[in-house]
XYZ file of N, CA and C in Angstrom:
198
model
N 47.483 -229.944 65.035
C 46.777 -230.058 64.199
C 47.661 -229.183 63.089
N 47.142 -229.447 61.748
C 47.760 -229.069 60.610
C 46.900 -227.846 60.153
N 48.226 -226.905 59.475
C 47.415 -225.773 59.362
C 47.180 -225.612 57.743
N 47.172 -226.059 57.089
C 47.159 -226.586 55.654
C 45.895 -227.190 55.365
N 45.091 -226.512 54.498
C 43.674 -227.267 54.302
C 43.941 -228.385 53.298
N 43.014 -229.224 53.312
C 43.288 -230.805 52.855
C 42.550 -230.254 51.032
N 41.658 -229.254 51.109
C 41.474 -229.296 49.870
C 42.427 -228.178 48.505
N 42.287 -228.339 47.633
C 43.369 -227.629 46.759
C 42.394 -225.909 47.043
N 43.459 -224.968 47.030
C 43.056 -223.775 47.065
C 42.251 -223.004 45.948
N 41.002 -222.202 45.890
C 40.685 -221.932 44.237
C 41.771 -221.163 43.949
N 41.729 -221.215 42.429
C 42.489 -221.012 41.364
C 43.782 -221.815 41.333
N 44.121 -222.986 42.185
C 44.749 -223.763 41.753
C 44.056 -225.269 41.186
N 44.904 -225.823 40.312
C 44.109 -226.611 39.390
C 45.495 -227.592 39.089
N 44.920 -228.936 39.274
C 46.131 -230.033 39.249
C 46.502 -230.037 37.882
N 47.987 -230.452 37.619
C 48.644 -230.591 36.599
C 48.125 -231.507 35.688
N 48.089 -231.165 34.328
C 47.224 -231.708 32.926
C 48.170 -232.963 33.058
N 47.250 -233.958 32.447
C 48.374 -235.395 32.405
C 49.251 -235.300 31.378
N 48.837 -234.245 30.268
C 49.666 -234.129 29.436
C 50.847 -233.676 29.360
N 50.919 -232.994 30.605
C 52.341 -232.037 31.023
C 53.175 -232.886 31.739
N 52.279 -234.137 32.576
C 52.863 -235.017 33.339
C 53.775 -236.127 32.790
N 53.087 -236.295 31.515
C 53.467 -237.492 31.044
C 54.590 -237.121 29.647
N 55.123 -238.186 29.579
C 56.627 -238.118 28.776
C 56.581 -239.403 27.724
N 57.173 -239.379 26.432
C 57.280 -240.376 25.984
C 58.458 -240.343 24.793
N 58.049 -240.799 23.534
C 59.392 -240.665 22.693
C 58.729 -239.583 21.543
N 57.838 -238.800 21.963
C 57.763 -238.222 20.816
C 58.703 -237.444 20.180
N 59.886 -236.838 21.268
C 60.837 -236.351 20.371
C 61.858 -237.032 20.278
N 63.312 -236.365 19.796
C 64.150 -237.701 19.850
C 64.950 -237.620 20.997
N 65.576 -238.987 21.396
C 65.918 -239.351 22.321
C 67.773 -240.411 21.958
N 68.423 -240.066 22.976
C 69.627 -240.649 23.170
C 69.685 -241.920 23.488
N 70.758 -242.859 23.327
C 71.180 -244.021 24.281
C 71.341 -243.288 25.704
N 71.706 -242.244 26.128
C 71.925 -241.857 27.434
C 70.731 -241.399 28.360
N 69.743 -241.200 27.298
C 68.250 -240.577 27.920
C 67.693 -241.938 28.442
N 67.602 -243.020 27.392
C 67.419 -244.575 27.633
C 67.940 -244.905 28.646
N 69.431 -244.729 28.810
C 69.906 -245.629 30.116
C 69.483 -244.644 31.269
N 69.179 -243.460 31.418
C 68.681 -242.611 32.656
C 67.458 -242.729 32.967
N 66.551 -243.708 31.529
C 64.989 -243.467 31.974
C 64.988 -244.886 32.558
N 65.862 -245.840 32.514
C 65.524 -246.817 32.683
C 66.136 -246.770 34.345
N 66.998 -245.946 34.905
C 67.476 -245.952 36.305
C 68.819 -246.414 36.452
N 69.518 -246.796 35.266
C 70.858 -247.422 35.377
C 71.692 -246.119 35.468
N 73.010 -246.764 35.752
C 74.131 -245.447 35.493
C 74.265 -245.394 34.217
N 75.069 -244.390 33.765
C 75.816 -244.029 32.413
C 76.751 -244.622 32.351
N 77.295 -245.626 31.840
C 78.627 -246.312 31.725
C 78.570 -246.890 30.461
N 80.034 -247.138 29.930
C 80.019 -247.993 28.255
C 79.137 -249.215 28.335
N 79.009 -250.087 29.473
C 78.262 -251.252 29.176
C 76.647 -250.686 29.065
N 75.971 -249.995 29.787
C 74.813 -249.546 29.631
C 74.079 -248.830 28.556
N 75.241 -247.912 27.773
C 75.214 -247.264 26.644
C 74.985 -248.299 25.787
N 75.875 -249.404 25.824
C 75.878 -250.494 24.515
C 74.536 -250.942 24.830
N 73.921 -250.976 26.279
C 72.549 -251.987 26.074
C 71.731 -251.163 25.451
N 71.559 -249.787 25.632
C 70.492 -248.541 25.181
C 70.512 -248.800 23.397
N 72.058 -248.747 23.237
C 72.036 -248.729 21.673
C 71.426 -250.101 21.133
N 71.223 -250.682 21.646
C 71.555 -252.434 21.170
C 69.482 -251.887 20.973
N 69.058 -251.581 22.478
C 67.283 -251.743 22.500
C 66.907 -250.750 21.513
N 67.515 -249.762 21.564
C 66.817 -248.515 20.301
C 67.124 -249.138 18.911
N 67.893 -250.273 18.807
C 68.002 -250.695 17.384
C 66.724 -251.753 17.247
N 66.824 -252.288 18.158
C 65.639 -253.298 18.068
C 64.189 -252.975 18.200
N 64.158 -252.070 19.040
C 62.756 -251.206 19.539
C 62.378 -250.088 18.876
N 63.663 -249.432 18.411
C 62.885 -248.211 17.911
C 62.232 -247.314 19.010
N 61.543 -246.330 18.924
C 60.774 -245.550 19.790
C 60.254 -246.539 21.133
N 59.810 -247.075 20.502
C 59.000 -248.517 21.481
C 60.262 -248.437 23.216
N 60.941 -248.188 22.691
C 62.403 -248.508 23.840
C 62.110 -247.632 24.812
N 61.758 -246.448 24.495
C 61.797 -245.315 25.700
C 60.180 -245.355 26.069
N 59.155 -245.774 25.219
C 57.529 -245.460 25.730
C 57.695 -246.790 26.602
N 58.134 -248.088 26.425
C 58.090 -248.800 27.726
C 58.508 -248.713 29.097
N 59.655 -247.645 29.016
C 60.184 -247.223 30.048
C 59.405 -245.793 31.213
N 58.930 -245.209 30.029
C 58.019 -244.015 30.772
C 56.379 -243.918 30.460
N 55.875 -243.078 31.401
C 54.634 -243.420 30.823
C 54.207 -242.694 30.229
């Protein structure tokens, strides 16, 4: 048997969505974009991120993050 209760304990609430989701509200770098895409940071991927940021601006990050 599992000793842990199935329900959230009183006083514990789920984390609000505004704290879970991230987007392009702030500044981000090509390195941030590479990492958000799940790729390794290397010159080829940094060049890809720079091109993508130049083409799509903030949308380049919004497309990758919730």
